[in-house]
XYZ file of C-alpha atoms in Angstrom:
596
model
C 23.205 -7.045 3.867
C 25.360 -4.491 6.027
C 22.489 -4.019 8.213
C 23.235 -7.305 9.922
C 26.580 -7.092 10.231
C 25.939 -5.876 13.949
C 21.322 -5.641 13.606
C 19.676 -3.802 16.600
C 17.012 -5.753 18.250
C 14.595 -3.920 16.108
C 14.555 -3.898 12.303
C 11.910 -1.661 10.877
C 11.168 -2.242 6.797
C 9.548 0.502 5.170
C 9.518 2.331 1.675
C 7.234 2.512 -1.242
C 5.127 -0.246 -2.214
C 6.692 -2.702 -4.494
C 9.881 -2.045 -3.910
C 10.688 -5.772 -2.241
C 10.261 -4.695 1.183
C 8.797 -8.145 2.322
C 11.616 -10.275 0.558
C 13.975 -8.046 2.355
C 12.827 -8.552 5.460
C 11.921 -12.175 5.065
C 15.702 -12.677 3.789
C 16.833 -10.461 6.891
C 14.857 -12.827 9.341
C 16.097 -15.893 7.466
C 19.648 -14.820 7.337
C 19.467 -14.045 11.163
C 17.591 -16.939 12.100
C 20.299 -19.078 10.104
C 22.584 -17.619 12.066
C 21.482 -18.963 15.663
C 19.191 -16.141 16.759
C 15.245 -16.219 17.663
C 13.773 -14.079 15.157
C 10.067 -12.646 15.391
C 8.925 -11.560 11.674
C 5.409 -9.417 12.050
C 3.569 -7.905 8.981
C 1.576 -4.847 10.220
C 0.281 -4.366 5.948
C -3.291 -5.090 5.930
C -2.377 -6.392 2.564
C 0.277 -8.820 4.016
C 2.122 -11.744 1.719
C 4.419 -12.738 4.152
C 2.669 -16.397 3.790
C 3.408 -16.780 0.145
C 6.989 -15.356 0.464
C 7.308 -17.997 3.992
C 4.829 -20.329 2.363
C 3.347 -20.880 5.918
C 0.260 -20.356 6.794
C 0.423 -17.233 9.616
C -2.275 -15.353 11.795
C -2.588 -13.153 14.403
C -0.165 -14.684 17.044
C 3.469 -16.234 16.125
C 3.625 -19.363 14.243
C 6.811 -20.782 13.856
C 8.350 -21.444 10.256
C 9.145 -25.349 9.994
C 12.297 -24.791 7.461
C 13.734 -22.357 9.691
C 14.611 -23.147 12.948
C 14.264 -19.995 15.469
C 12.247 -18.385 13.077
C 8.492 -17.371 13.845
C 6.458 -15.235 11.668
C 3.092 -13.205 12.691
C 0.332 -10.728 10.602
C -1.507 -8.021 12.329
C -4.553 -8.819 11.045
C -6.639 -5.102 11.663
C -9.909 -6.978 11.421
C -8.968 -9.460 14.054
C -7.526 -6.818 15.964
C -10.498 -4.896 15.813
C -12.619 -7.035 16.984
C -10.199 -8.229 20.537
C -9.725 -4.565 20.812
C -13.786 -3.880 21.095
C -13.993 -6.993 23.140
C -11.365 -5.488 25.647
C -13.162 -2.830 26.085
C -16.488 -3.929 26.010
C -15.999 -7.480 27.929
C -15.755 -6.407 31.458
C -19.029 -4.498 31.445
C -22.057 -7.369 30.099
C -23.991 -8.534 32.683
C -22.931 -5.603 34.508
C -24.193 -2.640 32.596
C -27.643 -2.657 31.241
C -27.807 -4.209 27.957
C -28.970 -0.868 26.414
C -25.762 0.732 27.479
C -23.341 -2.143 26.645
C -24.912 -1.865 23.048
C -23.851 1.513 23.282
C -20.318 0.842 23.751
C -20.339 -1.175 21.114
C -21.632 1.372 18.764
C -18.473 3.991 20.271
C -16.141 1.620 19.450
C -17.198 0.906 15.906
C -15.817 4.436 14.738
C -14.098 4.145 11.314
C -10.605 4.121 13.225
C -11.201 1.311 15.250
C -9.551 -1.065 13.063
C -6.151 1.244 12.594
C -5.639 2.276 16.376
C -6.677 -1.894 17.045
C -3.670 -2.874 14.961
C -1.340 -0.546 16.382
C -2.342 -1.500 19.831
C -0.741 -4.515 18.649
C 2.277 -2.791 17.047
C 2.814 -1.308 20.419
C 2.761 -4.297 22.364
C 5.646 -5.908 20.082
C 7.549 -2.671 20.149
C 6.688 -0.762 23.423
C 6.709 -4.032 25.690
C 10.102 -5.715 26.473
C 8.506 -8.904 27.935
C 5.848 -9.399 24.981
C 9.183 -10.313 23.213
C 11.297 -11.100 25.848
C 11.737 -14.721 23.997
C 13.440 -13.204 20.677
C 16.625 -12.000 20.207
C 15.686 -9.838 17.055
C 11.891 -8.134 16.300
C 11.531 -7.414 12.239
C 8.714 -5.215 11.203
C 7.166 -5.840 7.386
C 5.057 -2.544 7.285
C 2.599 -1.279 4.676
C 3.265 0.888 2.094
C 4.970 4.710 3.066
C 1.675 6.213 3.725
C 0.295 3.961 5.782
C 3.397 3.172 8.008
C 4.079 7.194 8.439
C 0.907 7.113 9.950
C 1.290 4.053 11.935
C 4.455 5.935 13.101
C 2.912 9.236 13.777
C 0.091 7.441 15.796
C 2.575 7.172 19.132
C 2.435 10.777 19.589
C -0.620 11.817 18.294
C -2.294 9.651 20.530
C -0.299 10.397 23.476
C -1.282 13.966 22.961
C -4.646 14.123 22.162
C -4.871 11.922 26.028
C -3.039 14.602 27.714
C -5.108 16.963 26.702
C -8.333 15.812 26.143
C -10.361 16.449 29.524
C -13.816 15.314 29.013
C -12.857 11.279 28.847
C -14.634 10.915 25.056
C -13.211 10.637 21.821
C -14.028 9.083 18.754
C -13.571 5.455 20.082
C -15.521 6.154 22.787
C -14.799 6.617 26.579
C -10.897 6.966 27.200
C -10.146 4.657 30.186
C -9.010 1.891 27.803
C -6.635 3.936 26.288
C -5.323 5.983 28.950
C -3.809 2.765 30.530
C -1.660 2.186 27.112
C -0.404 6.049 27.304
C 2.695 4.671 28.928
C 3.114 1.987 26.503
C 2.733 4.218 23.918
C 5.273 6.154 25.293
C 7.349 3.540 25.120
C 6.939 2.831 21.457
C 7.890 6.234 20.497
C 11.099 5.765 22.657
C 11.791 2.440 20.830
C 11.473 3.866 17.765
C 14.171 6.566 18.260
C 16.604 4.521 20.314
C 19.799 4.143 17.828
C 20.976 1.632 19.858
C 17.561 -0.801 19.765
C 15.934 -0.056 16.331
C 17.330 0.722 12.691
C 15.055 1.990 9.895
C 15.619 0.370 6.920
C 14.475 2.253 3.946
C 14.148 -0.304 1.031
C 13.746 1.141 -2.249
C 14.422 0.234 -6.215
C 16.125 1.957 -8.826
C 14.380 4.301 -10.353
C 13.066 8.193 -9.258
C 10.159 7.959 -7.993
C 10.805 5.377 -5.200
C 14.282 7.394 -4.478
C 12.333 10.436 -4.201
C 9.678 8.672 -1.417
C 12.604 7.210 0.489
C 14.042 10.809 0.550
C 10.543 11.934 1.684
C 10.271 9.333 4.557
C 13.883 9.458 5.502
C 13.243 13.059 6.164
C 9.724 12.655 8.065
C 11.435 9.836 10.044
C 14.402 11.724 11.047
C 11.602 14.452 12.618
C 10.279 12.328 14.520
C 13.814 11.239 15.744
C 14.366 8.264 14.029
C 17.541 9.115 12.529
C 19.607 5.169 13.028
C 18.543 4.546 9.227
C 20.353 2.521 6.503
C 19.095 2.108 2.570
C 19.042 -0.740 0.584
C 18.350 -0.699 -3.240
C 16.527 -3.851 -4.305
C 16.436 -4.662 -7.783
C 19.775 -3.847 -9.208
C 20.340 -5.124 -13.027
C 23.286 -5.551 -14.368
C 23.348 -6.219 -18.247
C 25.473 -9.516 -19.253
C 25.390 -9.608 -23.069
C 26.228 -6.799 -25.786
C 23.301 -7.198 -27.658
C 20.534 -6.532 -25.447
C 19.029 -3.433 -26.047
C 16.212 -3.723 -23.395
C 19.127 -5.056 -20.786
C 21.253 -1.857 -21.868
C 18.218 0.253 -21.448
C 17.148 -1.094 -17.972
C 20.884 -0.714 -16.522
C 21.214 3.076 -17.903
C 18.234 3.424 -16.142
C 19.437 2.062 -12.435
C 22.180 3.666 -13.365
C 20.984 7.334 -13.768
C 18.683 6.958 -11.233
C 21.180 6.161 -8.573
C 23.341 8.329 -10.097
C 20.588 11.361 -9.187
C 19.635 9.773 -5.743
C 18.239 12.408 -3.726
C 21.071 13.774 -1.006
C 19.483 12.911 1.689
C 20.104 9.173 0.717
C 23.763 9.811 -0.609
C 25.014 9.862 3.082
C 23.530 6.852 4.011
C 24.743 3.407 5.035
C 23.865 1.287 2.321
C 23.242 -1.983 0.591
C 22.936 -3.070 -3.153
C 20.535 -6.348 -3.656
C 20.801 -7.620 -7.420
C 17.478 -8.480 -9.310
C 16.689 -11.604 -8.928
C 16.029 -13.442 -11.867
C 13.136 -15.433 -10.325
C 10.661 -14.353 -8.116
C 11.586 -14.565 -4.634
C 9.307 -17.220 -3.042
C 10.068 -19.793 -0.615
C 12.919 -19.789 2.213
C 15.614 -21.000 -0.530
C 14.887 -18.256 -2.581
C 14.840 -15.984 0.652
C 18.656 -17.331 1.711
C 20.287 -16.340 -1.905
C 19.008 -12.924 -2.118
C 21.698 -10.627 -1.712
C 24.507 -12.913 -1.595
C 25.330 -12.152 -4.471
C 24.548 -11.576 -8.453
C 22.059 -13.803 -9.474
C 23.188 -15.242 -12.857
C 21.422 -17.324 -15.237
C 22.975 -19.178 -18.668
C 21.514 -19.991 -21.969
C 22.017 -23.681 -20.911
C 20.330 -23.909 -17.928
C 17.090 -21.945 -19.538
C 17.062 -24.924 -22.540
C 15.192 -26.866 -20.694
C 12.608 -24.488 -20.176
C 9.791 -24.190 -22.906
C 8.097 -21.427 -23.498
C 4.216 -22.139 -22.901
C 2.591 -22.977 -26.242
C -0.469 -21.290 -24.979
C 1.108 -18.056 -24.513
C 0.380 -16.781 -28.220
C -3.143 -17.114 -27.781
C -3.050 -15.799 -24.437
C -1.384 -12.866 -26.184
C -3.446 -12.586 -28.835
C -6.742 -12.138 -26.466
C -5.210 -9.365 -24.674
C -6.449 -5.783 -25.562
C -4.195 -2.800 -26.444
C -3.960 -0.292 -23.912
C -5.374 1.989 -26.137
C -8.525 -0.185 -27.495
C -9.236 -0.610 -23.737
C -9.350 3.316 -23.203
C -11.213 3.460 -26.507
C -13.885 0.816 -24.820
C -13.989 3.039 -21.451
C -14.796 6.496 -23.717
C -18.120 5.395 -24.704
C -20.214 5.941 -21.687
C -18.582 9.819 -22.025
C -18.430 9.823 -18.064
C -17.838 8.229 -15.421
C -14.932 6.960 -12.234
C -12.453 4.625 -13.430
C -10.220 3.505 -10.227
C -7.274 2.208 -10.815
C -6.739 -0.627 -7.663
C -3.862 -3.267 -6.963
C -0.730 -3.793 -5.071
C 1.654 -1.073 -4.322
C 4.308 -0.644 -6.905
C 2.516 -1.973 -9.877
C 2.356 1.504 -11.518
C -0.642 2.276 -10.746
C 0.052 6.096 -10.974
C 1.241 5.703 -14.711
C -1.703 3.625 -15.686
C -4.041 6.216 -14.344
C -2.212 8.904 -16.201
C -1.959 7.294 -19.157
C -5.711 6.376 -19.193
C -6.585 10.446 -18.115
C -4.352 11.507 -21.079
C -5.856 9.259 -23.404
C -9.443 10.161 -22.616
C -8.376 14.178 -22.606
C -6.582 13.247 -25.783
C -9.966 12.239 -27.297
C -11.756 15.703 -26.517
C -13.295 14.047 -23.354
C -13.060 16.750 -19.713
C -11.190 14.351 -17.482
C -10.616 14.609 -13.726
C -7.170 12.727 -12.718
C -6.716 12.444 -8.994
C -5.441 9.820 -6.332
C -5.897 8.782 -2.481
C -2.507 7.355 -2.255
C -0.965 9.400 0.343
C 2.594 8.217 -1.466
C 1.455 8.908 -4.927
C 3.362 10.695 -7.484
C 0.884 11.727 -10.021
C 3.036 15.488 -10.603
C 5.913 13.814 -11.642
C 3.808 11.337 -14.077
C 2.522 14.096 -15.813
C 5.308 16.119 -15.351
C 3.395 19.613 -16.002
C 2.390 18.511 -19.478
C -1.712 18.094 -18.990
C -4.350 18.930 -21.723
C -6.769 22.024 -21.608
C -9.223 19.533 -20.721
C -7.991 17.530 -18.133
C -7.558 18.488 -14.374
C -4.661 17.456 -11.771
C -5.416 16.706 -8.340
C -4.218 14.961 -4.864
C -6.639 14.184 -2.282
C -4.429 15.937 0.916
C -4.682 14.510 3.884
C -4.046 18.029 6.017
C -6.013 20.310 4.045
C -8.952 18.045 4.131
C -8.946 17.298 7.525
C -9.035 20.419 8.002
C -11.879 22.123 5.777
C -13.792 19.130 7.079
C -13.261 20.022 10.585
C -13.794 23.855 10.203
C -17.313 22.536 8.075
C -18.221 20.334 11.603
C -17.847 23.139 13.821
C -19.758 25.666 11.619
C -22.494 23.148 11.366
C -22.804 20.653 14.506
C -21.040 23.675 16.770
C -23.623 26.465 16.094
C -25.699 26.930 18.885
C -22.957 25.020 21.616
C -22.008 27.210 24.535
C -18.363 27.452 25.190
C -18.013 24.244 27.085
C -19.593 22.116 23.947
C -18.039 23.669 21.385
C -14.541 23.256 23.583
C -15.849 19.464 23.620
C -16.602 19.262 19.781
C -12.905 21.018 19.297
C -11.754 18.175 21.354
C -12.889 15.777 19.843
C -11.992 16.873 16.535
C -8.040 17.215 17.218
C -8.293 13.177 17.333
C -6.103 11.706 14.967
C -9.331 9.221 13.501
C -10.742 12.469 11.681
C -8.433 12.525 8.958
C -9.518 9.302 7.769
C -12.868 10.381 7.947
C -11.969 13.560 6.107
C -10.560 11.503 3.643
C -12.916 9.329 2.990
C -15.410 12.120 2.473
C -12.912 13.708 0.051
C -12.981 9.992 -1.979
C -16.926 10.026 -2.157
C -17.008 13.631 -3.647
C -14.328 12.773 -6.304
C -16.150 10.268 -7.821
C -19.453 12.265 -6.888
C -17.673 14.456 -9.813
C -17.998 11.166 -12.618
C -21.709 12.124 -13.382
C -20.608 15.409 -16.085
C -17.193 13.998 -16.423
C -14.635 11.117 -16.302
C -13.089 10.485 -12.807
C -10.158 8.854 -12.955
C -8.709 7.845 -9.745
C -4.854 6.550 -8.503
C -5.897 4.944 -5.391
C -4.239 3.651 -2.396
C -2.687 0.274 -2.510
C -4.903 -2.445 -2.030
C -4.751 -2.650 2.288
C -6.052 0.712 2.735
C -7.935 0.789 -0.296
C -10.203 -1.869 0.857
C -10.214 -0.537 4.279
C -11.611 2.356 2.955
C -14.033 1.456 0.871
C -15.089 -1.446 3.864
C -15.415 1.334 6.466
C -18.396 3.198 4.564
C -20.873 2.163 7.534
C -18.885 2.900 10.147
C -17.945 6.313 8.457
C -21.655 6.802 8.326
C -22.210 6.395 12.194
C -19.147 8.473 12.898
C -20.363 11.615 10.802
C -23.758 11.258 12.211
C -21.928 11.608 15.495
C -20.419 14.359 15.011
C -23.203 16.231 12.252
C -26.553 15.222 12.007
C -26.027 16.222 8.357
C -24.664 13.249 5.787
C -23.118 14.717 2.399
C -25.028 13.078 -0.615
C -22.044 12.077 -1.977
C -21.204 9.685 1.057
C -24.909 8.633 1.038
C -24.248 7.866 -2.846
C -21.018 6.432 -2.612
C -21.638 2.601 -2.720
C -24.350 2.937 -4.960
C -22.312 4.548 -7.239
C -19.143 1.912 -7.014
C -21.436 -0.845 -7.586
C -22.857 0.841 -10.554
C -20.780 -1.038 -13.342
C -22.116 1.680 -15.530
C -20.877 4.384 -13.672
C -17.558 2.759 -11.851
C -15.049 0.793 -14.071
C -12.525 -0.886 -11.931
C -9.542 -1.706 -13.017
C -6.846 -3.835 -11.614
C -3.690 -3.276 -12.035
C -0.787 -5.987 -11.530
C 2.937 -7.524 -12.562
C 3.595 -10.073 -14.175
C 4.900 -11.739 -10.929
C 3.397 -14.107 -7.696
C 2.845 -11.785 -5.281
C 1.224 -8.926 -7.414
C -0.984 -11.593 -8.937
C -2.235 -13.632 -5.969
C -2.977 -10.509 -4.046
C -4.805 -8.720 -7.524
C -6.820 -12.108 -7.040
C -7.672 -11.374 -3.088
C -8.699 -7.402 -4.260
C -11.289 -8.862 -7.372
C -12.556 -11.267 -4.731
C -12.942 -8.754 -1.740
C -14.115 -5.983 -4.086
C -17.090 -8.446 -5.528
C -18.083 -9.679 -1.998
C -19.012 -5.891 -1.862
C -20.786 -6.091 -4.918
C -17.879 -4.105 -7.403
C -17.053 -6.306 -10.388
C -13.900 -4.995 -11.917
C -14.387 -4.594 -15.265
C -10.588 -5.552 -17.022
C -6.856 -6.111 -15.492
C -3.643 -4.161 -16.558
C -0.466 -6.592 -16.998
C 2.151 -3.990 -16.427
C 5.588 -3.725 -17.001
C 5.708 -7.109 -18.670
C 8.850 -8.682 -20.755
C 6.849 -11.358 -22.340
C 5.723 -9.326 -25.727
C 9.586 -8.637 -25.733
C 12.523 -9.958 -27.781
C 15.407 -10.671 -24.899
C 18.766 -12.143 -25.065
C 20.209 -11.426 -21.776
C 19.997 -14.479 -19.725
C 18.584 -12.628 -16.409
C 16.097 -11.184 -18.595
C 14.933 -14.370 -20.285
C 15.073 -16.382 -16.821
C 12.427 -13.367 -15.440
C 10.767 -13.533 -18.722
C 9.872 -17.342 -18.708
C 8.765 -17.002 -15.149
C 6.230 -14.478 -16.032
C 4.038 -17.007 -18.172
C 2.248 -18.926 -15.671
C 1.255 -15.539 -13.983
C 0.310 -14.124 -17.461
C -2.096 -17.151 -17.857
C -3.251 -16.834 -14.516
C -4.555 -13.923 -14.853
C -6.148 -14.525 -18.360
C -7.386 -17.827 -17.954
C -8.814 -17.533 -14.355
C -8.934 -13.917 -13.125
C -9.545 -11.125 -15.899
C -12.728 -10.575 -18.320
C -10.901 -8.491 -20.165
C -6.843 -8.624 -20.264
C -4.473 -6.112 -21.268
C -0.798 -6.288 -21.137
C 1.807 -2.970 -21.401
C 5.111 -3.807 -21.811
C 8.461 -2.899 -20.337
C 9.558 0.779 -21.439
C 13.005 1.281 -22.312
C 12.195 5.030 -21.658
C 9.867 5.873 -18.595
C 6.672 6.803 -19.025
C 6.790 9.741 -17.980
C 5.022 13.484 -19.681
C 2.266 13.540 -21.921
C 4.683 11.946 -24.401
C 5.536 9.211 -22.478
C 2.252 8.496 -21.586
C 0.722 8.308 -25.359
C 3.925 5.839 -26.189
C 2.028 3.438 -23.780
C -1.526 3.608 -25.339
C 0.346 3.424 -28.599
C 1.742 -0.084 -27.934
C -0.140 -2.779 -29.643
C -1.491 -5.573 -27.735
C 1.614 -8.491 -29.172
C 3.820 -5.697 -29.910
């Protein structure tokens, strides 16, 4: 990894979801650690794995990793944060104030971006505070998935100023004391991030288009905001070793083409290649071979290995892509989310699911809340009459729901409250709330026709569907009015009638495990998912190419995982020698039997 040939004190991992960024930076902090150096690891994903890839058990504060000496590992756990954060700012004030109006400082800081500026208030800390880390030589940040880290990024100066201008003390999260002591730390943290010299931006990314194309995107959005010291690393390289494989061939010409069209942007780049593994990467030893070189795997050392004898049956209970969309087209209408990790495919799922349904003479609405989502591309311009193509925008939202505010809650303000409302509208909470407003009135939509949404990955899916109350007390804030659809929402997404949740995974650990935590959060609120998507899977597959058969052998357990413990009702797509991408594309994966 070039990056470490001479690492700033900082190391910043971001990129799409899925592309590996966690076993790159867990093999970065390893490989440093290794190397004599006191290494802080910290996760700022809400959906954080760094304890299955470490295989320690981490919280909120560093916990040192026994196997690797100098090496201490920490998750920014937003509820956790949340909930210091309030207590900060609440704390000082019982048995001071008047119960009445300590309660009410409570409610202030229960706003639905109290959990996202409470975890970055611990981002900043780590970043923007020399002597919180004064004891490590090297800081490595695991963040979330593109969106969510762009905004994490972005927060430093939005923050800083909506403070300097904001005159009346209020925002969102309440009074602005608390925050007006961090302005300097925050200041800090923007200065961090741009300093060549302390931090480098590592944009981790796989081999094919789509995740080129979001690197390109962030590289560009990073580099204006002046973090321009960035380096690229593409994870997942194959490289065929037999003649005869023609899914091997296929998924090298593939890498191949893709890097071969890498956006320009990237071209220029410092960079480093990280073969496919043929395991998954789990577990420090695992973590201290990646990138050293080409993984390789013989016919010999796979003998030993038996394929599970349960696996036919396993197979043989999974639905067809297309008999599960033929199961979801009775009801005629309805929201089908597609949920799960970032990088699972999602996207293509969704699409092919929208197509299928428009296919069958069925109107079909096909939209996402993935602020990284490439549902254009999917589709590539070749929709059906009946089916619509949408992406829930973050900026236009935010802003037809703040020009809808001030038309409503501002009429009848004189200048100096409608100045105030303005006010506290610029703050950067209200395009979550936008939104999330935009999310209820999409699958509002399901009750003439079928919904069917790309969501966010699971983090920020979660936290949006968890911050419905608290996006209830913040709209009543600022309107007394509350849309229907908002009022409806949870109603509607525990209506397994109306709602069809699907879950979409790999074949793989860390996609399954964290599926696992999504079915369990989602039916502690109530949702029961109704099947789970194996994507992307080599098992129905005839292989010959040792990598391929090693990553093929390690997919069973997962496979029966899911079936035997997880899913209701299983379906499994296999690998695509061709993407899956246009209308065509699409119909070649609800054409694929289930033990094709």
């Amino acid at each position: 990894m070039k990056f470490l040939t001479t690492p700033t004190r900082n190391l910043f991992f971001t990129g799409k979801g899925g592309v590996g960024k966690t076993s790159v930076a867990c093999a970065a902090a390893v490989r440093l650690a290794d190397g004599g150096k006191r290494v802080l690891l910290v996760s700022t994903d809400p959906a954080s794995n760094l304890d299955e890839v470490l295989n320690v058990k981490l919280g909120q504060h560093p916990t040192m990793v026994p196997s690797v000496p100098g090496l201490s590992a920490m998750n920014l756990d937003p509820e956790q944060s949340a909930a210091e954060y309030r207590e900060r700012m609440v704390g000082p004030y019982r048995g001071v104030l008047p119960d009445a109006a300590v309660a009410s400082m409570e409610e202030q800081f229960s706003g639905s971006c109290t959990l996202e500026i409470a975890a970055f208030d611990e981002f900043s800390k780590l970043l923007g505070d020399a002597t919180a880390t004064k004891e490590f030589d090297h800081v490595i940040f695991d963040t979330a998935p593109t969106g969510h880290t762009l905004r994490l990024l972005t927060l430093p100066s939005a923050w800083a100023g909506f403070m300097e201008t904001n005159t009346t003390g209020t925002s969102c999260l309440g009074p602005l004391a608390g925050l007006q002591a961090q302005q300097q730390l925050y200041q800090s943290t923007v200065t961090a991030l741009s300093d060549a010299d302390t931090t480098t931006l590592v944009l981790v990314t796989r081999p094919e288009p789509s995740a080129f194309q979001e690197a390109a995107r962030t590289s560009g959005e990073l580099a204006d905001l002046d973090v321009k010291n960035q380096h690229l690393v593409i994870n997942g390289v194959f490289r065929a070793t037999v003649d005869d494989d023609v899914l091997a061939n296929a998924m090298q010409r593939r890498a191949e083409e893709a890097m071969d069209a890498m956006p320009d942007v990237l071209v220029d780049l410092p960079r480093t290649i990280v073969p496919l593994s043929p395991t998954s990467v789990l577990g420090v030893e695992s973590l201290r071979k990646l990138g050293t070189s080409a993984p390789s795997s013989s016919p010999e050392s796979l003998s030993t290995t038996h394929f599970d004898d349960t696996l036919d049956s396993t197979l043989s209970a999974a639905k067809s892509l297309s008999a599960l969309v033929d199961d979801l087209a009775v009801a005629g209408h309805g929201v089908i989310l597609a949920m799960g990790k970032g990088g699972v495919g999602k996207t293509t799922v969704a699409a092919a699911i929208a197509t299928a349904l428009a296919e069958r003479g069925l109107p079909v609405h096909l939209s996402t809340t993935d602020p990284a989502a490439h549902i254009a591309a999917t589709i590539a311009g070749d929709q059906l009459p009946n089916m619509t193509v949408d992406r829930i925008d973050p900026a236009a939202e935010t802003s037809r729901y703040s020009q809808e505010v001030l038309d409503n809650a501002g009429q009848g303000l004189d200048e100096a409250g409608r100045a105030l409302l303005e006010e506290d509208l610029r703050s950067p909470c209200t395009e979550e709330i936008a939104v999330f407003r935009a999310f209820a009135n999409a699958v509002a939509d399901g009750q003439d026709r079928f919904v069917v949404l790309d969501t966010a990955p699971t983090g920020h899916t979660i936290l949006l569907l968890d911050s419905a109350l608290a996006y209830h007390r913040e709209v009543l804030r600022q309107s007394s009015q509350m849309p229907e659809s908002v009022k409806e929402l949870l109603p509607r997404l525990r209506d397994p009638m109306f709602t069809r949740v699907l879950i979409v995974t790999l074949p793989e650990a860390t996609p399954v495990h964290e599926a696992a935590q999504l079915q369990s959060d989602l039916r502690r609120a109530d949702i029961t998912p109704y099947a789970w998507i194996i994507n992307q899977s080599l098992t129905p597959l005839t292989v010959t190419d040792p990598g391929l058969q090693s990553r093929r052998q390690h997919e069973v357990p997962y496979i029966n995982e899911v079936v035997q413990q997880h899913a209701s009702r299983t379906t499994i797509i296999p690998w695509q020698a061709e993407p899956p991408t246009g209308r065509e594309g699409l119909n070649r994966l609800t054409a694929i039997t289930s033990n094709s």
